[in-house]
PDB file of C-alpha atoms and ligand atoms in Angstrom:
ATOM      1  CA  MET Y   1      19.425 108.921   6.228  1.00 77.00           C
ATOM      2  CA  ASN Y   2      23.103 108.624   5.680  1.00 86.00           C
ATOM      3  CA  PHE Y   3      24.309 112.154   6.130  1.00 92.00           C
ATOM      4  CA  LYS Y   4      28.010 112.949   6.453  1.00 93.00           C
ATOM      5  CA  VAL Y   5      30.330 115.954   6.479  1.00 95.00           C
ATOM      6  CA  SER Y   6      33.931 115.313   5.649  1.00 94.00           C
ATOM      7  CA  ASP Y   7      37.120 116.864   6.939  1.00 94.00           C
ATOM      8  CA  SER Y   8      37.279 119.133   3.914  1.00 95.00           C
ATOM      9  CA  CYS Y   9      34.576 121.381   5.310  1.00 96.00           C
ATOM     10  CA  VAL Y  10      35.846 124.944   5.798  1.00 96.00           C
ATOM     11  CA  GLN Y  11      32.893 126.089   7.982  1.00 96.00           C
ATOM     12  CA  CYS Y  12      31.686 128.567   5.340  1.00 96.00           C
ATOM     13  CA  ASN Y  13      27.993 128.201   6.745  1.00 97.00           C
ATOM     14  CA  SER Y  14      26.557 128.060   3.104  1.00 97.00           C
ATOM     15  CA  CYS Y  15      24.735 124.858   3.917  1.00 98.00           C
ATOM     16  CA  ILE Y  16      23.403 126.162   7.248  1.00 97.00           C
ATOM     17  CA  ASN Y  17      22.080 129.324   5.554  1.00 96.00           C
ATOM     18  CA  VAL Y  18      20.549 127.547   2.592  1.00 97.00           C
ATOM     19  CA  CYS Y  19      18.720 124.862   4.653  1.00 96.00           C
ATOM     20  CA  PRO Y  20      14.920 125.590   4.521  1.00 92.00           C
ATOM     21  CA  THR Y  21      14.145 123.671   7.591  1.00 91.00           C
ATOM     22  CA  LYS Y  22      17.066 124.837   9.821  1.00 91.00           C
ATOM     23  CA  SER Y  23      18.250 121.291  10.219  1.00 95.00           C
ATOM     24  CA  LEU Y  24      21.936 122.283  10.243  1.00 96.00           C
ATOM     25  CA  SER Y  25      24.034 124.248  12.754  1.00 95.00           C
ATOM     26  CA  LEU Y  26      27.641 124.853  13.577  1.00 95.00           C
ATOM     27  CA  VAL Y  27      28.436 123.371  16.977  1.00 94.00           C
ATOM     28  CA  ASP Y  28      32.098 123.527  18.173  1.00 92.00           C
ATOM     29  CA  GLY Y  29      33.268 124.217  14.702  1.00 90.00           C
ATOM     30  CA  LEU Y  30      31.401 121.206  13.188  1.00 94.00           C
ATOM     31  CA  VAL Y  31      28.325 121.186  10.929  1.00 96.00           C
ATOM     32  CA  THR Y  32      25.773 119.345  13.050  1.00 95.00           C
ATOM     33  CA  PHE Y  33      22.724 117.641  11.395  1.00 95.00           C
ATOM     34  CA  ASN Y  34      19.290 117.345  13.007  1.00 94.00           C
ATOM     35  CA  SER Y  35      17.556 114.495  11.072  1.00 92.00           C
ATOM     36  CA  SER Y  36      14.132 115.035  12.573  1.00 92.00           C
ATOM     37  CA  ARG Y  37      13.791 118.363  10.882  1.00 90.00           C
ATOM     38  CA  CYS Y  38      15.347 117.506   7.529  1.00 94.00           C
ATOM     39  CA  MET Y  39      13.089 117.190   4.502  1.00 94.00           C
ATOM     40  CA  LYS Y  40      15.707 115.606   2.328  1.00 94.00           C
ATOM     41  CA  CYS Y  41      15.702 118.364  -0.264  1.00 96.00           C
ATOM     42  CA  GLY Y  42      19.596 117.992  -0.920  1.00 95.00           C
ATOM     43  CA  GLN Y  43      20.163 121.763  -1.077  1.00 97.00           C
ATOM     44  CA  CYS Y  44      22.995 121.629   1.467  1.00 97.00           C
ATOM     45  CA  PHE Y  45      24.751 118.958  -0.788  1.00 96.00           C
ATOM     46  CA  SER Y  46      24.157 121.138  -3.835  1.00 96.00           C
ATOM     47  CA  ILE Y  47      25.669 124.299  -2.483  1.00 97.00           C
ATOM     48  CA  CYS Y  48      28.748 123.165  -0.601  1.00 97.00           C
ATOM     49  CA  PRO Y  49      31.784 124.770  -2.308  1.00 96.00           C
ATOM     50  CA  THR Y  50      34.163 122.028  -1.062  1.00 96.00           C
ATOM     51  CA  ALA Y  51      31.971 118.985  -1.875  1.00 95.00           C
ATOM     52  CA  SER Y  52      32.210 117.973   1.836  1.00 95.00           C
ATOM     53  CA  ILE Y  53      28.517 116.833   2.216  1.00 95.00           C
ATOM     54  CA  SER Y  54      27.417 113.396   1.216  1.00 93.00           C
ATOM     55  CA  MET Y  55      23.862 111.932   1.661  1.00 91.00           C
ATOM     56  CA  PHE Y  56      21.741 109.083   0.219  1.00 86.00           C
ATOM     57  CA  ASP Y  57      25.162 107.708  -0.887  1.00 82.00           C
ATOM     58  CA  CYS Y  58      25.228 110.434  -3.529  1.00 86.00           C
ATOM     59  CA  ASP Y  59      28.769 111.435  -4.687  1.00 83.00           C
ATOM     60  CA  PRO Y  60      29.309 115.163  -4.548  1.00 85.00           C
ATOM     61  CA  SER Y  61      31.874 114.819  -7.317  1.00 83.00           C
ATOM     62  CA  THR Y  62      29.271 113.527  -9.798  1.00 75.00           C
ATOM     63  CA  ASN Y  63      29.558 115.381 -13.061  1.00 75.00           C
ATOM     64  CA  ILE Y  64      26.782 117.651 -14.287  1.00 88.00           C
ATOM     65  CA  SER Y  65      25.370 116.648 -17.571  1.00 90.00           C
ATOM     66  CA  LEU Y  66      26.698 118.134 -20.805  1.00 91.00           C
ATOM     67  CA  ASP Y  67      23.241 118.001 -22.377  1.00 94.00           C
ATOM     68  CA  PRO Y  68      21.782 121.554 -21.834  1.00 92.00           C
ATOM     69  CA  LEU Y  69      18.274 120.364 -21.118  1.00 94.00           C
ATOM     70  CA  VAL Y  70      19.361 117.586 -18.774  1.00 94.00           C
ATOM     71  CA  LYS Y  71      21.680 120.089 -17.042  1.00 94.00           C
ATOM     72  CA  ALA Y  72      18.833 122.623 -16.681  1.00 95.00           C
ATOM     73  CA  ILE Y  73      16.629 119.894 -15.077  1.00 95.00           C
ATOM     74  CA  GLN Y  74      19.409 118.776 -12.681  1.00 94.00           C
ATOM     75  CA  MET Y  75      20.470 122.253 -11.705  1.00 96.00           C
ATOM     76  CA  ARG Y  76      17.010 123.701 -11.124  1.00 97.00           C
ATOM     77  CA  ARG Y  77      16.718 124.491  -7.369  1.00 98.00           C
ATOM     78  CA  SER Y  78      14.123 126.174  -5.238  1.00 98.00           C
ATOM     79  CA  VAL Y  79      15.768 129.594  -4.878  1.00 98.00           C
ATOM     80  CA  ARG Y  80      15.014 131.245  -1.570  1.00 97.00           C
ATOM     81  CA  SER Y  81      17.481 134.138  -1.730  1.00 97.00           C
ATOM     82  CA  TYR Y  82      16.926 136.980  -4.119  1.00 98.00           C
ATOM     83  CA  LYS Y  83      18.462 140.382  -5.174  1.00 98.00           C
ATOM     84  CA  SER Y  84      15.965 143.201  -4.422  1.00 96.00           C
ATOM     85  CA  GLU Y  85      16.318 144.660  -7.982  1.00 98.00           C
ATOM     86  CA  PRO Y  86      13.153 143.732  -9.992  1.00 98.00           C
ATOM     87  CA  LEU Y  87      12.781 142.726 -13.509  1.00 98.00           C
ATOM     88  CA  SER Y  88      11.002 144.886 -16.062  1.00 98.00           C
ATOM     89  CA  ASN Y  89       7.495 144.275 -17.071  1.00 98.00           C
ATOM     90  CA  GLU Y  90       8.720 143.830 -20.606  1.00 98.00           C
ATOM     91  CA  LYS Y  91      11.100 141.057 -19.671  1.00 98.00           C
ATOM     92  CA  ILE Y  92       8.547 139.168 -17.560  1.00 98.00           C
ATOM     93  CA  THR Y  93       5.920 139.559 -20.356  1.00 98.00           C
ATOM     94  CA  GLU Y  94       8.482 138.269 -22.902  1.00 98.00           C
ATOM     95  CA  MET Y  95       9.116 135.096 -20.845  1.00 98.00           C
ATOM     96  CA  LEU Y  96       5.398 134.544 -20.182  1.00 98.00           C
ATOM     97  CA  GLN Y  97       4.611 134.745 -23.840  1.00 98.00           C
ATOM     98  CA  ILE Y  98       7.203 131.956 -24.400  1.00 97.00           C
ATOM     99  CA  ILE Y  99       5.186 129.527 -22.258  1.00 97.00           C
ATOM    100  CA  ARG Y 100       2.086 129.939 -24.318  1.00 97.00           C
ATOM    101  CA  PHE Y 101       3.463 126.958 -26.204  1.00 98.00           C
ATOM    102  CA  ALA Y 102       2.878 124.771 -23.156  1.00 98.00           C
ATOM    103  CA  PRO Y 103       0.258 121.973 -23.532  1.00 98.00           C
ATOM    104  CA  SER Y 104      -3.367 122.740 -22.354  1.00 98.00           C
ATOM    105  CA  ALA Y 105      -6.265 120.368 -21.574  1.00 97.00           C
ATOM    106  CA  ARG Y 106      -8.734 120.387 -24.537  1.00 96.00           C
ATOM    107  CA  ASN Y 107      -6.512 123.296 -25.733  1.00 97.00           C
ATOM    108  CA  ALA Y 108      -8.838 125.471 -23.639  1.00 96.00           C
ATOM    109  CA  ARG Y 109      -6.004 127.900 -22.700  1.00 97.00           C
ATOM    110  CA  ASN Y 110      -8.042 129.515 -19.887  1.00 96.00           C
ATOM    111  CA  THR Y 111      -5.011 130.407 -17.728  1.00 97.00           C
ATOM    112  CA  ARG Y 112      -4.198 134.099 -17.140  1.00 97.00           C
ATOM    113  CA  TYR Y 113      -1.224 135.390 -15.217  1.00 97.00           C
ATOM    114  CA  ILE Y 114      -0.963 138.008 -12.457  1.00 96.00           C
ATOM    115  CA  VAL Y 115       2.503 139.322 -11.563  1.00 97.00           C
ATOM    116  CA  ILE Y 116       2.397 140.496  -7.915  1.00 97.00           C
ATOM    117  CA  ASN Y 117       5.266 142.851  -7.180  1.00 97.00           C
ATOM    118  CA  ARG Y 118       7.299 143.232  -3.986  1.00 97.00           C
ATOM    119  CA  PRO Y 119       5.236 146.162  -2.401  1.00 96.00           C
ATOM    120  CA  LYS Y 120       2.095 144.144  -2.603  1.00 95.00           C
ATOM    121  CA  LEU Y 121       3.816 140.954  -1.464  1.00 95.00           C
ATOM    122  CA  LEU Y 122       5.028 142.822   1.695  1.00 94.00           C
ATOM    123  CA  GLU Y 123       1.398 143.700   2.487  1.00 93.00           C
ATOM    124  CA  LEU Y 124       0.363 140.034   2.062  1.00 93.00           C
ATOM    125  CA  ILE Y 125       3.048 138.508   4.340  1.00 92.00           C
ATOM    126  CA  PRO Y 126       1.295 139.109   7.625  1.00 89.00           C
ATOM    127  CA  VAL Y 127      -2.108 138.192   6.113  1.00 89.00           C
ATOM    128  CA  ILE Y 128      -0.867 134.823   4.719  1.00 91.00           C
ATOM    129  CA  GLY Y 129       1.259 134.217   7.823  1.00 88.00           C
ATOM    130  CA  GLU Y 130      -1.813 134.299  10.013  1.00 87.00           C
ATOM    131  CA  ILE Y 131      -3.667 131.811   7.742  1.00 87.00           C
ATOM    132  CA  LEU Y 132      -0.641 129.456   7.621  1.00 85.00           C
ATOM    133  CA  LEU Y 133      -0.421 129.335  11.511  1.00 84.00           C
ATOM    134  CA  ASN Y 134      -3.788 127.615  11.531  1.00 81.00           C
ATOM    135  CA  ILE Y 135      -2.713 125.120   8.757  1.00 79.00           C
ATOM    136  CA  TYR Y 136       0.799 124.477   9.863  1.00 78.00           C
ATOM    137  CA  PRO Y 137       1.122 125.195  13.662  1.00 74.00           C
ATOM    138  CA  HIS Y 138       4.780 123.983  13.479  1.00 73.00           C
ATOM    139  CA  MET Y 139       5.587 126.945  11.392  1.00 73.00           C
ATOM    140  CA  LYS Y 140       4.824 129.359  14.366  1.00 74.00           C
ATOM    141  CA  ALA Y 141       8.420 130.097  15.269  1.00 74.00           C
ATOM    142  CA  MET Y 142       9.370 130.613  11.610  1.00 74.00           C
ATOM    143  CA  ILE Y 143       6.531 132.977  10.961  1.00 73.00           C
ATOM    144  CA  GLN Y 144       6.757 134.878  14.196  1.00 75.00           C
ATOM    145  CA  ALA Y 145      10.429 135.478  13.670  1.00 76.00           C
ATOM    146  CA  GLY Y 146       9.544 137.971  11.071  1.00 74.00           C
ATOM    147  CA  GLY Y 147      11.435 138.103   7.770  1.00 80.00           C
ATOM    148  CA  ASP Y 148       9.759 136.620   4.726  1.00 91.00           C
ATOM    149  CA  ALA Y 149       9.065 132.888   5.192  1.00 90.00           C
ATOM    150  CA  ILE Y 150       6.388 133.039   2.579  1.00 93.00           C
ATOM    151  CA  PHE Y 151       7.798 134.853  -0.479  1.00 96.00           C
ATOM    152  CA  ARG Y 152      11.445 134.396   0.458  1.00 96.00           C
ATOM    153  CA  GLY Y 153      12.374 137.955  -0.556  1.00 97.00           C
ATOM    154  CA  ALA Y 154      11.388 137.388  -4.187  1.00 98.00           C
ATOM    155  CA  PRO Y 155      10.622 140.667  -6.019  1.00 98.00           C
ATOM    156  CA  HIS Y 156       7.758 139.077  -8.037  1.00 98.00           C
ATOM    157  CA  LEU Y 157       5.191 136.244  -7.592  1.00 98.00           C
ATOM    158  CA  ILE Y 158       3.717 134.870 -10.814  1.00 98.00           C
ATOM    159  CA  VAL Y 159       0.234 133.563 -10.211  1.00 97.00           C
ATOM    160  CA  ALA Y 160      -1.632 131.314 -12.686  1.00 97.00           C
ATOM    161  CA  VAL Y 161      -5.432 131.804 -12.450  1.00 96.00           C
ATOM    162  CA  GLU Y 162      -8.253 130.059 -14.156  1.00 96.00           C
ATOM    163  CA  SER Y 163     -11.934 131.368 -14.035  1.00 93.00           C
ATOM    164  CA  VAL Y 164     -13.818 128.323 -15.014  1.00 91.00           C
ATOM    165  CA  PRO Y 165     -15.848 125.764 -12.906  1.00 90.00           C
ATOM    166  CA  GLN Y 166     -13.313 123.093 -13.235  1.00 92.00           C
ATOM    167  CA  PRO Y 167      -9.712 124.444 -13.348  1.00 94.00           C
ATOM    168  CA  THR Y 168      -7.139 122.282 -15.132  1.00 97.00           C
ATOM    169  CA  ASP Y 169      -3.425 121.551 -14.563  1.00 97.00           C
ATOM    170  CA  ASP Y 170      -2.420 123.992 -17.268  1.00 98.00           C
ATOM    171  CA  GLY Y 171      -1.100 126.575 -14.932  1.00 98.00           C
ATOM    172  CA  VAL Y 172       1.273 124.066 -13.219  1.00 98.00           C
ATOM    173  CA  ILE Y 173       2.573 122.723 -16.393  1.00 98.00           C
ATOM    174  CA  ALA Y 174       3.156 126.065 -17.981  1.00 98.00           C
ATOM    175  CA  LEU Y 175       4.794 127.533 -14.859  1.00 98.00           C
ATOM    176  CA  ALA Y 176       7.138 124.371 -14.677  1.00 98.00           C
ATOM    177  CA  GLU Y 177       8.186 125.413 -18.195  1.00 98.00           C
ATOM    178  CA  PHE Y 178       8.597 128.939 -17.021  1.00 98.00           C
ATOM    179  CA  GLU Y 179      10.789 127.768 -14.133  1.00 98.00           C
ATOM    180  CA  LEU Y 180      13.220 125.894 -16.361  1.00 97.00           C
ATOM    181  CA  LEU Y 181      13.277 128.829 -18.790  1.00 97.00           C
ATOM    182  CA  ALA Y 182      13.921 131.337 -16.035  1.00 98.00           C
ATOM    183  CA  GLN Y 183      16.712 129.284 -14.259  1.00 97.00           C
ATOM    184  CA  GLN Y 184      18.364 128.512 -17.603  1.00 94.00           C
ATOM    185  CA  GLN Y 185      18.501 132.373 -18.174  1.00 95.00           C
ATOM    186  CA  GLY Y 186      20.156 132.754 -14.820  1.00 94.00           C
ATOM    187  CA  TYR Y 187      17.032 133.794 -12.733  1.00 98.00           C
ATOM    188  CA  GLY Y 188      15.730 132.147  -9.489  1.00 98.00           C
ATOM    189  CA  THR Y 189      12.357 130.657  -8.918  1.00 98.00           C
ATOM    190  CA  PHE Y 190      10.461 128.659  -6.358  1.00 98.00           C
ATOM    191  CA  TRP Y 191       6.927 127.261  -6.078  1.00 98.00           C
ATOM    192  CA  CYS Y 192       4.907 129.086  -3.550  1.00 97.00           C
ATOM    193  CA  GLY Y 193       2.497 126.543  -2.286  1.00 95.00           C
ATOM    194  CA  PHE Y 194       1.766 128.837   0.725  1.00 93.00           C
ATOM    195  CA  PHE Y 195       0.144 131.402  -1.596  1.00 95.00           C
ATOM    196  CA  LYS Y 196      -2.118 128.739  -3.098  1.00 93.00           C
ATOM    197  CA  HIS Y 197      -3.237 127.624   0.394  1.00 90.00           C
ATOM    198  CA  ALA Y 198      -4.137 131.158   1.211  1.00 91.00           C
ATOM    199  CA  GLN Y 199      -6.127 131.957  -1.858  1.00 90.00           C
ATOM    200  CA  ALA Y 200      -9.503 132.081  -0.052  1.00 87.00           C
ATOM    201  CA  ALA Y 201      -8.351 135.117   2.090  1.00 89.00           C
ATOM    202  CA  PRO Y 202     -10.151 138.275   1.062  1.00 88.00           C
ATOM    203  CA  GLN Y 203      -6.940 140.189   0.504  1.00 88.00           C
ATOM    204  CA  VAL Y 204      -5.803 137.543  -1.982  1.00 90.00           C
ATOM    205  CA  ARG Y 205      -9.115 137.425  -3.712  1.00 91.00           C
ATOM    206  CA  GLU Y 206      -9.065 140.989  -4.312  1.00 89.00           C
ATOM    207  CA  LEU Y 207      -5.804 140.449  -6.312  1.00 87.00           C
ATOM    208  CA  VAL Y 208      -6.683 137.438  -8.261  1.00 85.00           C
ATOM    209  CA  GLY Y 209     -10.474 138.044  -8.789  1.00 84.00           C
ATOM    210  CA  GLN Y 210     -13.579 138.202  -6.841  1.00 78.00           C
ATOM    211  CA  ASN Y 211     -15.502 135.464  -8.612  1.00 83.00           C
ATOM    212  CA  GLN Y 212     -15.916 132.219  -6.784  1.00 82.00           C
ATOM    213  CA  GLN Y 213     -14.722 130.492  -9.929  1.00 86.00           C
ATOM    214  CA  ASP Y 214     -11.392 132.407 -10.030  1.00 91.00           C
ATOM    215  CA  LYS Y 215      -8.884 129.746  -8.834  1.00 94.00           C
ATOM    216  CA  VAL Y 216      -5.152 130.000  -8.256  1.00 96.00           C
ATOM    217  CA  THR Y 217      -3.729 126.933  -9.904  1.00 97.00           C
ATOM    218  CA  ALA Y 218      -0.011 127.732  -9.342  1.00 97.00           C
ATOM    219  CA  ALA Y 219       2.220 130.359  -7.954  1.00 98.00           C
ATOM    220  CA  LEU Y 220       5.962 130.868  -8.554  1.00 98.00           C
ATOM    221  CA  GLY Y 221       8.285 133.266  -6.809  1.00 98.00           C
ATOM    222  CA  PHE Y 222      10.640 134.835  -9.365  1.00 98.00           C
ATOM    223  CA  GLY Y 223      13.596 137.291  -9.456  1.00 98.00           C
ATOM    224  CA  ILE Y 224      17.313 137.627  -9.777  1.00 98.00           C
ATOM    225  CA  ALA Y 225      18.925 134.821  -7.668  1.00 97.00           C
ATOM    226  CA  ASP Y 226      21.295 135.927  -4.895  1.00 97.00           C
ATOM    227  CA  ILE Y 227      22.781 132.363  -4.505  1.00 97.00           C
ATOM    228  CA  GLN Y 228      24.713 129.910  -6.681  1.00 95.00           C
ATOM    229  CA  TYR Y 229      24.577 126.097  -6.501  1.00 96.00           C
ATOM    230  CA  GLU Y 230      27.652 123.984  -7.377  1.00 95.00           C
ATOM    231  CA  ARG Y 231      26.008 120.698  -8.356  1.00 94.00           C
ATOM    232  CA  PRO Y 232      22.694 118.966  -8.594  1.00 95.00           C
ATOM    233  CA  ALA Y 233      20.772 118.240  -5.341  1.00 95.00           C
ATOM    234  CA  ALA Y 234      21.376 114.851  -3.739  1.00 93.00           C
ATOM    235  CA  ARG Y 235      18.458 112.690  -4.781  1.00 92.00           C
ATOM    236  CA  GLU Y 236      17.352 109.234  -3.957  1.00 90.00           C
ATOM    237  CA  LYS Y 237      16.427 107.200  -7.147  1.00 90.00           C
ATOM    238  CA  VAL Y 238      12.708 107.345  -8.059  1.00 93.00           C
ATOM    239  CA  ALA Y 239      10.674 104.012  -8.026  1.00 96.00           C
ATOM    240  CA  VAL Y 240       9.764 102.710 -11.416  1.00 97.00           C
ATOM    241  CA  THR Y 241       7.483  99.732 -12.102  1.00 98.00           C
ATOM    242  CA  PHE Y 242       7.019  98.199 -15.578  1.00 98.00           C
ATOM    243  CA  ILE Y 243       3.793  96.239 -15.852  1.00 96.00           C
TER     244      ILE Y 243
HETATM  245  C1  FMN U 301       3.684 122.293  -5.271  1.00 69.67           C
HETATM  246  C2  FMN U 301       4.850 122.850  -4.638  1.00 69.67           C
HETATM  247  C3  FMN U 301       4.678 123.864  -3.622  1.00 69.67           C
HETATM  248  C4  FMN U 301       5.904 124.302  -2.966  1.00 69.67           C
HETATM  249  N1  FMN U 301       5.582 125.256  -1.968  1.00 69.67           N
HETATM  250  C5  FMN U 301       6.720 125.800  -1.379  1.00 69.67           C
HETATM  251  C6  FMN U 301       6.611 126.959  -0.603  1.00 69.67           C
HETATM  252  O1  FMN U 301       5.492 127.430  -0.237  1.00 69.67           O
HETATM  253  N2  FMN U 301       7.673 127.440  -0.059  1.00 69.67           N
HETATM  254  C7  FMN U 301       8.985 126.899  -0.267  1.00 69.67           C
HETATM  255  O2  FMN U 301       9.919 127.541   0.190  1.00 69.67           O
HETATM  256  N3  FMN U 301       9.150 125.972  -1.177  1.00 69.67           N
HETATM  257  C8  FMN U 301       8.044 125.337  -1.686  1.00 69.67           C
HETATM  258  N4  FMN U 301       8.237 124.255  -2.568  1.00 69.67           N
HETATM  259  C9  FMN U 301       9.544 123.808  -2.920  1.00 69.67           C
HETATM  260  C10 FMN U 301       9.862 122.523  -2.335  1.00 69.67           C
HETATM  261  O3  FMN U 301      10.163 122.585  -1.043  1.00 69.67           O
HETATM  262  C11 FMN U 301      11.222 122.028  -3.110  1.00 69.67           C
HETATM  263  O4  FMN U 301      10.885 121.774  -4.530  1.00 69.67           O
HETATM  264  C12 FMN U 301      11.802 120.722  -2.516  1.00 69.67           C
HETATM  265  O5  FMN U 301      12.248 120.888  -1.218  1.00 69.67           O
HETATM  266  C13 FMN U 301      13.042 120.268  -3.386  1.00 69.67           C
HETATM  267  O6  FMN U 301      13.903 121.252  -3.519  1.00 69.67           O
HETATM  268  P1  FMN U 301      14.332 121.832  -4.950  1.00 69.67           P
HETATM  269  O7  FMN U 301      13.251 122.407  -5.586  1.00 69.67           O
HETATM  270  O8  FMN U 301      15.515 122.701  -4.718  1.00 69.67           O
HETATM  271  O9  FMN U 301      14.966 120.628  -5.794  1.00 69.67           O
HETATM  272  C14 FMN U 301       7.136 123.802  -3.227  1.00 69.67           C
HETATM  273  C15 FMN U 301       7.210 122.909  -4.288  1.00 69.67           C
HETATM  274  C16 FMN U 301       6.106 122.397  -4.886  1.00 69.67           C
HETATM  275  C17 FMN U 301       6.298 121.263  -5.960  1.00 69.67           C
HETATM  276  S1  SF4 U 302      18.740 117.988   2.861  1.00 69.67           S
HETATM  277 FE1  SF4 U 302      17.552 120.059   2.816  1.00 69.67          FE
HETATM  278  S2  SF4 U 302      16.460 120.027   4.746  1.00 69.67           S
HETATM  279 FE2  SF4 U 302      18.041 118.427   4.929  1.00 69.67          FE
HETATM  280  S3  SF4 U 302      19.724 119.324   5.987  1.00 69.67           S
HETATM  281 FE3  SF4 U 302      20.031 119.521   3.718  1.00 69.67          FE
HETATM  282  S4  SF4 U 302      19.238 121.526   3.193  1.00 69.67           S
HETATM  283 FE4  SF4 U 302      18.389 120.970   5.125  1.00 69.67          FE
HETATM  284  S1  SF4 U 303      28.747 124.295   2.860  1.00 69.67           S
HETATM  285 FE1  SF4 U 303      30.244 122.687   2.988  1.00 69.67          FE
HETATM  286  S2  SF4 U 303      32.168 123.837   3.560  1.00 69.67           S
HETATM  287 FE2  SF4 U 303      30.420 125.169   3.982  1.00 69.67          FE
HETATM  288  S3  SF4 U 303      29.947 124.758   6.091  1.00 69.67           S
HETATM  289 FE3  SF4 U 303      28.627 123.427   4.925  1.00 69.67          FE
HETATM  290  S4  SF4 U 303      29.804 121.441   4.716  1.00 69.67           S
HETATM  291 FE4  SF4 U 303      31.186 123.025   5.463  1.00 69.67          FE
END
């Protein structure tokens, strides 16, 4: 990958702190890149206050769209830094009621939502960490370092659950709408695949339902973002084929 840091870098550390894979470090006053760890998310490019990072030949001076919906899509990021202050139940409920307009397979609308708040999330961190170590051994250092590599300090986790023999994609679609709505209102979100992986754990089943058919279809960390991005992430073009 073509990753460069220009002379305009002011060594503010923002790119280093935001990198979810610890691929960047400051060595002798220069931002140094470890390509073997990088997952190409483009968050470093997105956050740099001096537009010093270029990657995939993306130009950091590219304008943000004036179209509000296009802008919301461009500027949505996985937020992994949150203020501890929670949102009210009323506010979260109001936002979840907006996504009832999302599409639904056969219009079945079987998805229900569970909002897990920070105290319960703290209890779940060691439980899920243990499960993840078996699935992703390379995460050992990250999990054992303590902190919150799973819920990223988010005060809430919104979990979509279906209790039918064949759960649908409804929860994913609805929470994707929730994510855009939330970020457009200035909140932060991120998809918590780790929680979904751990859904068979007894402590998780206790929260989402005891029935074998109770299935977590999506989970989204949510709260007041404690981070601000300057521009869309660097992204390679998607492949498109017309047949
Ligand atoms: C289904 C799914 C599961 C994900 N799970 C996690 C997760 O458990 N933890 C995390 O920090 N990010 C998770 N992510 C976020 C991705 O890492 C992120 O979307 C990707 O790196 C691109 O960055 P962006 O969302 O800022 O554009 C997940 C994303 C998706 C779509
Ligand atoms: S693209 Fe993402 S993973 Fe790679 S160095 Fe930048 S922030 Fe880290
Ligand atoms: S965010 Fe930009 S200015 Fe700050 S250390 Fe990284 S490259 Fe340098």
